[in-house]
Amino acid sequence: MRVILASKSIRRKELMDLAEFNYEVLGSNCEEIWNEDLSIEENSKRLSFEKAKDVFDNTQGDRAVIGSDTIVVKDGNVYGKPKNRDEAIEMLKDLQGNKHTVYTSLSVLIENMNEYKEYIEVYSADIYIKPMENSEIINYIDSYDVSDKAGAYAIQSKFAVYIEKINGDYSTIVGLPINRLYDIFKENEIW
């Protein structure tokens, strides 16, 4: 069975490699549009499903297609991918010295011998960032490409020195709940 990661995210690919899954990457061309009528969790699940469905509909045969979406939230405000350097700096100024939540959705669409199954789930983890000086924020933004990072940081980068603690699963924060994906693969005998 083909296993397809519907994402070009280097972080998600690294998690798939870490788990030693045999897979291929076919990035989704799905446009990420926020629906104001849905909750944060529902938006995340919808976006991960749309990414997986886009690739699923453009492939054939027995396959498992994996979609994922990550959203950073603090006090009801959503922090997506920064549009520019100034927005990235402002995001980190808002997030530093406090707690925020990362929501990552996982969608797995499976076709096996003409039977279809789908899993659409959302997971969350709380992150506590130490207080940061403006110079630390600027230095991080200027030395690391955050243009594709929700919240303008990557926990697996040098930003890790600013993380005080996390409550939840690390891979959820990185962008793919790999432990849950393994359980789905095991349940469906996808190896």
PDB file of C-alpha atoms in Angstrom:
ATOM      1  CA  MET A   1       0.000   0.000   0.000  1.00  0.00           C
ATOM      2  CA  ARG A   2       1.224   3.495  -0.830  1.00  0.00           C
ATOM      3  CA  VAL A   3       1.635   5.847   2.094  1.00  0.00           C
ATOM      4  CA  ILE A   4       1.498   9.477   1.006  1.00  0.00           C
ATOM      5  CA  LEU A   5       2.300  12.531   3.095  1.00  0.00           C
ATOM      6  CA  ALA A   6       0.196  15.389   1.690  1.00  0.00           C
ATOM      7  CA  SER A   7       2.641  18.010   2.947  1.00  0.00           C
ATOM      8  CA  LYS A   8       5.953  19.466   1.873  1.00  0.00           C
ATOM      9  CA  SER A   9       6.758  20.417   5.475  1.00  0.00           C
ATOM     10  CA  ILE A  10      10.317  19.480   6.353  1.00  0.00           C
ATOM     11  CA  ARG A  11       9.264  19.063   9.994  1.00  0.00           C
ATOM     12  CA  ARG A  12       6.534  16.552   9.150  1.00  0.00           C
ATOM     13  CA  LYS A  13       8.897  14.689   6.856  1.00  0.00           C
ATOM     14  CA  GLU A  14      11.483  14.496   9.656  1.00  0.00           C
ATOM     15  CA  LEU A  15       8.866  12.971  11.981  1.00  0.00           C
ATOM     16  CA  MET A  16       7.878  10.411   9.321  1.00  0.00           C
ATOM     17  CA  ASP A  17      11.560   9.548   8.856  1.00  0.00           C
ATOM     18  CA  LEU A  18      12.063   9.275  12.605  1.00  0.00           C
ATOM     19  CA  ALA A  19       9.243   6.716  12.765  1.00  0.00           C
ATOM     20  CA  GLU A  20      10.890   4.884   9.839  1.00  0.00           C
ATOM     21  CA  PHE A  21       7.688   4.878   7.777  1.00  0.00           C
ATOM     22  CA  ASN A  22       7.983   3.967   4.107  1.00  0.00           C
ATOM     23  CA  TYR A  23       6.210   6.857   2.369  1.00  0.00           C
ATOM     24  CA  GLU A  24       6.282   9.390  -0.413  1.00  0.00           C
ATOM     25  CA  VAL A  25       5.577  13.116  -0.423  1.00  0.00           C
ATOM     26  CA  LEU A  26       2.907  14.642  -2.657  1.00  0.00           C
ATOM     27  CA  GLY A  27       2.234  18.132  -1.386  1.00  0.00           C
ATOM     28  CA  SER A  28      -1.328  19.378  -1.456  1.00  0.00           C
ATOM     29  CA  ASN A  29      -2.261  22.349  -3.622  1.00  0.00           C
ATOM     30  CA  CYS A  30      -5.182  23.103  -1.338  1.00  0.00           C
ATOM     31  CA  GLU A  31      -5.586  26.783  -0.427  1.00  0.00           C
ATOM     32  CA  GLU A  32      -5.773  27.326   3.336  1.00  0.00           C
ATOM     33  CA  ILE A  33      -8.825  29.518   3.957  1.00  0.00           C
ATOM     34  CA  TRP A  34      -9.998  30.248   7.500  1.00  0.00           C
ATOM     35  CA  ASN A  35     -13.752  29.839   8.112  1.00  0.00           C
ATOM     36  CA  GLU A  36     -14.899  32.364  10.735  1.00  0.00           C
ATOM     37  CA  ASP A  37     -18.046  30.298  11.414  1.00  0.00           C
ATOM     38  CA  LEU A  38     -16.035  27.338  12.727  1.00  0.00           C
ATOM     39  CA  SER A  39     -14.154  26.877  15.990  1.00  0.00           C
ATOM     40  CA  ILE A  40     -10.371  26.748  16.042  1.00  0.00           C
ATOM     41  CA  GLU A  41     -10.468  22.962  16.392  1.00  0.00           C
ATOM     42  CA  GLU A  42     -12.981  22.553  13.553  1.00  0.00           C
ATOM     43  CA  ASN A  43     -10.965  24.835  11.268  1.00  0.00           C
ATOM     44  CA  SER A  44      -7.823  22.829  11.945  1.00  0.00           C
ATOM     45  CA  LYS A  45      -9.584  19.522  11.274  1.00  0.00           C
ATOM     46  CA  ARG A  46     -11.188  20.883   8.096  1.00  0.00           C
ATOM     47  CA  LEU A  47      -7.864  22.175   6.762  1.00  0.00           C
ATOM     48  CA  SER A  48      -6.042  18.903   7.441  1.00  0.00           C
ATOM     49  CA  PHE A  49      -8.864  16.969   5.768  1.00  0.00           C
ATOM     50  CA  GLU A  50      -8.900  19.246   2.705  1.00  0.00           C
ATOM     51  CA  LYS A  51      -5.136  18.794   2.255  1.00  0.00           C
ATOM     52  CA  ALA A  52      -5.436  15.003   2.486  1.00  0.00           C
ATOM     53  CA  LYS A  53      -8.531  14.904   0.257  1.00  0.00           C
ATOM     54  CA  ASP A  54      -6.836  16.990  -2.453  1.00  0.00           C
ATOM     55  CA  VAL A  55      -4.025  14.435  -2.754  1.00  0.00           C
ATOM     56  CA  PHE A  56      -6.345  11.442  -2.235  1.00  0.00           C
ATOM     57  CA  ASP A  57      -8.575  12.566  -5.129  1.00  0.00           C
ATOM     58  CA  ASN A  58      -5.543  12.869  -7.413  1.00  0.00           C
ATOM     59  CA  THR A  59      -4.156   9.390  -6.722  1.00  0.00           C
ATOM     60  CA  GLN A  60      -5.481   5.885  -7.265  1.00  0.00           C
ATOM     61  CA  GLY A  61      -5.194   2.393  -5.838  1.00  0.00           C
ATOM     62  CA  ASP A  62      -4.657   1.177  -2.301  1.00  0.00           C
ATOM     63  CA  ARG A  63      -3.244   4.112  -0.376  1.00  0.00           C
ATOM     64  CA  ALA A  64      -3.163   6.001   2.906  1.00  0.00           C
ATOM     65  CA  VAL A  65      -2.977   9.772   2.539  1.00  0.00           C
ATOM     66  CA  ILE A  66      -1.929  11.872   5.523  1.00  0.00           C
ATOM     67  CA  GLY A  67      -2.930  15.504   5.947  1.00  0.00           C
ATOM     68  CA  SER A  68      -2.081  17.762   8.860  1.00  0.00           C
ATOM     69  CA  ASP A  69      -2.625  21.341   9.973  1.00  0.00           C
ATOM     70  CA  THR A  70      -1.102  23.266  12.863  1.00  0.00           C
ATOM     71  CA  ILE A  71      -2.529  26.379  14.525  1.00  0.00           C
ATOM     72  CA  VAL A  72      -1.049  28.444  17.360  1.00  0.00           C
ATOM     73  CA  VAL A  73      -3.554  30.135  19.696  1.00  0.00           C
ATOM     74  CA  LYS A  74      -3.206  32.492  22.666  1.00  0.00           C
ATOM     75  CA  ASP A  75      -6.155  34.133  24.414  1.00  0.00           C
ATOM     76  CA  GLY A  76      -8.431  33.274  21.489  1.00  0.00           C
ATOM     77  CA  ASN A  77      -6.091  34.891  18.949  1.00  0.00           C
ATOM     78  CA  VAL A  78      -4.809  32.728  16.106  1.00  0.00           C
ATOM     79  CA  TYR A  79      -1.154  33.068  15.126  1.00  0.00           C
ATOM     80  CA  GLY A  80      -0.651  31.734  11.634  1.00  0.00           C
ATOM     81  CA  LYS A  81       2.405  31.940   9.424  1.00  0.00           C
ATOM     82  CA  PRO A  82       3.866  35.459   9.569  1.00  0.00           C
ATOM     83  CA  LYS A  83       3.538  37.513   6.403  1.00  0.00           C
ATOM     84  CA  ASN A  84       6.793  39.395   7.014  1.00  0.00           C
ATOM     85  CA  ARG A  85       9.619  40.052   9.487  1.00  0.00           C
ATOM     86  CA  ASP A  86       7.709  42.698  11.460  1.00  0.00           C
ATOM     87  CA  GLU A  87       4.711  40.428  11.935  1.00  0.00           C
ATOM     88  CA  ALA A  88       6.992  37.589  13.078  1.00  0.00           C
ATOM     89  CA  ILE A  89       8.589  39.875  15.676  1.00  0.00           C
ATOM     90  CA  GLU A  90       5.173  41.003  16.931  1.00  0.00           C
ATOM     91  CA  MET A  91       4.003  37.385  17.208  1.00  0.00           C
ATOM     92  CA  LEU A  92       6.951  36.422  19.392  1.00  0.00           C
ATOM     93  CA  LYS A  93       6.509  39.549  21.516  1.00  0.00           C
ATOM     94  CA  ASP A  94       2.906  38.431  22.138  1.00  0.00           C
ATOM     95  CA  LEU A  95       3.770  34.783  22.819  1.00  0.00           C
ATOM     96  CA  GLN A  96       6.866  35.250  25.025  1.00  0.00           C
ATOM     97  CA  GLY A  97       6.562  35.134  28.789  1.00  0.00           C
ATOM     98  CA  ASN A  98       3.290  33.266  28.720  1.00  0.00           C
ATOM     99  CA  LYS A  99       1.369  30.129  27.768  1.00  0.00           C
ATOM    100  CA  HIS A 100      -0.196  29.384  24.403  1.00  0.00           C
ATOM    101  CA  THR A 101      -1.759  26.328  22.795  1.00  0.00           C
ATOM    102  CA  VAL A 102      -0.803  24.506  19.615  1.00  0.00           C
ATOM    103  CA  TYR A 103      -3.554  22.590  17.822  1.00  0.00           C
ATOM    104  CA  THR A 104      -2.517  20.026  15.243  1.00  0.00           C
ATOM    105  CA  SER A 105      -5.039  18.055  13.256  1.00  0.00           C
ATOM    106  CA  LEU A 106      -4.397  14.718  11.650  1.00  0.00           C
ATOM    107  CA  SER A 107      -6.425  13.373   8.737  1.00  0.00           C
ATOM    108  CA  VAL A 108      -5.713   9.931   7.335  1.00  0.00           C
ATOM    109  CA  LEU A 109      -7.719   8.782   4.311  1.00  0.00           C
ATOM    110  CA  ILE A 110      -7.341   5.104   3.485  1.00  0.00           C
ATOM    111  CA  GLU A 111      -8.465   3.077   0.507  1.00  0.00           C
ATOM    112  CA  ASN A 112      -7.711  -0.620   0.852  1.00  0.00           C
ATOM    113  CA  MET A 113      -9.221  -3.188  -1.521  1.00  0.00           C
ATOM    114  CA  ASN A 114     -12.035  -0.766  -2.457  1.00  0.00           C
ATOM    115  CA  GLU A 115     -12.891  -0.061   1.195  1.00  0.00           C
ATOM    116  CA  TYR A 116     -12.616   3.540   2.390  1.00  0.00           C
ATOM    117  CA  LYS A 117     -11.832   4.741   5.918  1.00  0.00           C
ATOM    118  CA  GLU A 118     -11.075   8.165   7.254  1.00  0.00           C
ATOM    119  CA  TYR A 119      -9.687   9.494  10.506  1.00  0.00           C
ATOM    120  CA  ILE A 120     -10.044  13.212  11.267  1.00  0.00           C
ATOM    121  CA  GLU A 121      -8.762  14.206  14.687  1.00  0.00           C
ATOM    122  CA  VAL A 122      -7.325  17.206  16.517  1.00  0.00           C
ATOM    123  CA  TYR A 123      -4.772  17.277  19.328  1.00  0.00           C
ATOM    124  CA  SER A 124      -3.473  20.112  21.470  1.00  0.00           C
ATOM    125  CA  ALA A 125      -0.460  20.905  23.614  1.00  0.00           C
ATOM    126  CA  ASP A 126       0.313  23.881  25.839  1.00  0.00           C
ATOM    127  CA  ILE A 127       3.645  25.648  25.540  1.00  0.00           C
ATOM    128  CA  TYR A 128       5.150  28.014  28.091  1.00  0.00           C
ATOM    129  CA  ILE A 129       7.724  30.427  26.663  1.00  0.00           C
ATOM    130  CA  LYS A 130      10.203  32.159  28.950  1.00  0.00           C
ATOM    131  CA  PRO A 131      10.285  35.950  28.921  1.00  0.00           C
ATOM    132  CA  MET A 132      12.429  37.088  26.005  1.00  0.00           C
ATOM    133  CA  GLU A 133      14.299  40.336  25.495  1.00  0.00           C
ATOM    134  CA  ASN A 134      13.613  42.235  22.273  1.00  0.00           C
ATOM    135  CA  SER A 135      17.187  41.541  21.150  1.00  0.00           C
ATOM    136  CA  GLU A 136      16.606  37.780  21.589  1.00  0.00           C
ATOM    137  CA  ILE A 137      13.413  37.937  19.517  1.00  0.00           C
ATOM    138  CA  ILE A 138      15.070  39.930  16.735  1.00  0.00           C
ATOM    139  CA  ASN A 139      18.158  37.703  16.732  1.00  0.00           C
ATOM    140  CA  TYR A 140      15.982  34.586  16.404  1.00  0.00           C
ATOM    141  CA  ILE A 141      13.827  36.036  13.618  1.00  0.00           C
ATOM    142  CA  ASP A 142      16.886  37.274  11.711  1.00  0.00           C
ATOM    143  CA  SER A 143      18.746  33.963  11.980  1.00  0.00           C
ATOM    144  CA  TYR A 144      15.956  31.485  11.253  1.00  0.00           C
ATOM    145  CA  ASP A 145      13.392  31.325   8.437  1.00  0.00           C
ATOM    146  CA  VAL A 146       9.993  31.416  10.146  1.00  0.00           C
ATOM    147  CA  SER A 147       7.896  32.288   7.098  1.00  0.00           C
ATOM    148  CA  ASP A 148       6.256  28.842   7.105  1.00  0.00           C
ATOM    149  CA  LYS A 149       5.978  28.475  10.903  1.00  0.00           C
ATOM    150  CA  ALA A 150       2.675  29.064  12.693  1.00  0.00           C
ATOM    151  CA  GLY A 151       3.452  31.417  15.578  1.00  0.00           C
ATOM    152  CA  ALA A 152       6.792  32.419  13.990  1.00  0.00           C
ATOM    153  CA  TYR A 153       8.899  29.763  15.722  1.00  0.00           C
ATOM    154  CA  ALA A 154       9.944  26.126  15.514  1.00  0.00           C
ATOM    155  CA  ILE A 155      10.292  24.233  18.790  1.00  0.00           C
ATOM    156  CA  GLN A 156      12.901  21.934  17.221  1.00  0.00           C
ATOM    157  CA  SER A 157      15.139  24.885  16.315  1.00  0.00           C
ATOM    158  CA  LYS A 158      17.364  26.989  18.558  1.00  0.00           C
ATOM    159  CA  PHE A 159      14.079  28.441  19.867  1.00  0.00           C
ATOM    160  CA  ALA A 160      14.043  25.422  22.215  1.00  0.00           C
ATOM    161  CA  VAL A 161      16.172  27.404  24.693  1.00  0.00           C
ATOM    162  CA  TYR A 162      13.179  29.697  25.285  1.00  0.00           C
ATOM    163  CA  ILE A 163      10.716  26.898  26.051  1.00  0.00           C
ATOM    164  CA  GLU A 164      10.061  26.689  29.778  1.00  0.00           C
ATOM    165  CA  LYS A 165       7.811  23.627  29.569  1.00  0.00           C
ATOM    166  CA  ILE A 166       5.222  21.859  27.474  1.00  0.00           C
ATOM    167  CA  ASN A 167       2.085  20.013  28.486  1.00  0.00           C
ATOM    168  CA  GLY A 168       1.241  17.562  25.762  1.00  0.00           C
ATOM    169  CA  ASP A 169       2.860  15.652  22.954  1.00  0.00           C
ATOM    170  CA  TYR A 170       6.016  17.087  21.382  1.00  0.00           C
ATOM    171  CA  SER A 171       5.206  15.772  17.886  1.00  0.00           C
ATOM    172  CA  THR A 172       1.849  17.582  18.038  1.00  0.00           C
ATOM    173  CA  ILE A 173       3.758  20.836  18.512  1.00  0.00           C
ATOM    174  CA  VAL A 174       6.143  20.021  15.654  1.00  0.00           C
ATOM    175  CA  GLY A 175       3.147  19.438  13.376  1.00  0.00           C
ATOM    176  CA  LEU A 176       2.273  15.738  13.104  1.00  0.00           C
ATOM    177  CA  PRO A 177       0.996  13.550  15.991  1.00  0.00           C
ATOM    178  CA  ILE A 178       3.252  10.674  14.995  1.00  0.00           C
ATOM    179  CA  ASN A 179       2.256   8.418  17.903  1.00  0.00           C
ATOM    180  CA  ARG A 180      -1.402   8.545  16.832  1.00  0.00           C
ATOM    181  CA  LEU A 181      -0.452   8.010  13.189  1.00  0.00           C
ATOM    182  CA  TYR A 182       1.425   4.868  14.220  1.00  0.00           C
ATOM    183  CA  ASP A 183      -1.698   3.573  16.003  1.00  0.00           C
ATOM    184  CA  ILE A 184      -3.809   4.166  12.885  1.00  0.00           C
ATOM    185  CA  PHE A 185      -1.248   2.356  10.734  1.00  0.00           C
ATOM    186  CA  LYS A 186      -1.130  -0.533  13.212  1.00  0.00           C
ATOM    187  CA  GLU A 187      -4.931  -0.795  13.337  1.00  0.00           C
ATOM    188  CA  ASN A 188      -5.080  -0.921   9.543  1.00  0.00           C
ATOM    189  CA  GLU A 189      -1.977  -3.114   9.095  1.00  0.00           C
ATOM    190  CA  ILE A 190      -0.190  -0.477   7.039  1.00  0.00           C
ATOM    191  CA  TRP A 191       3.516  -1.283   7.058  1.00  0.00           C
TER     192      TRP A 191
END
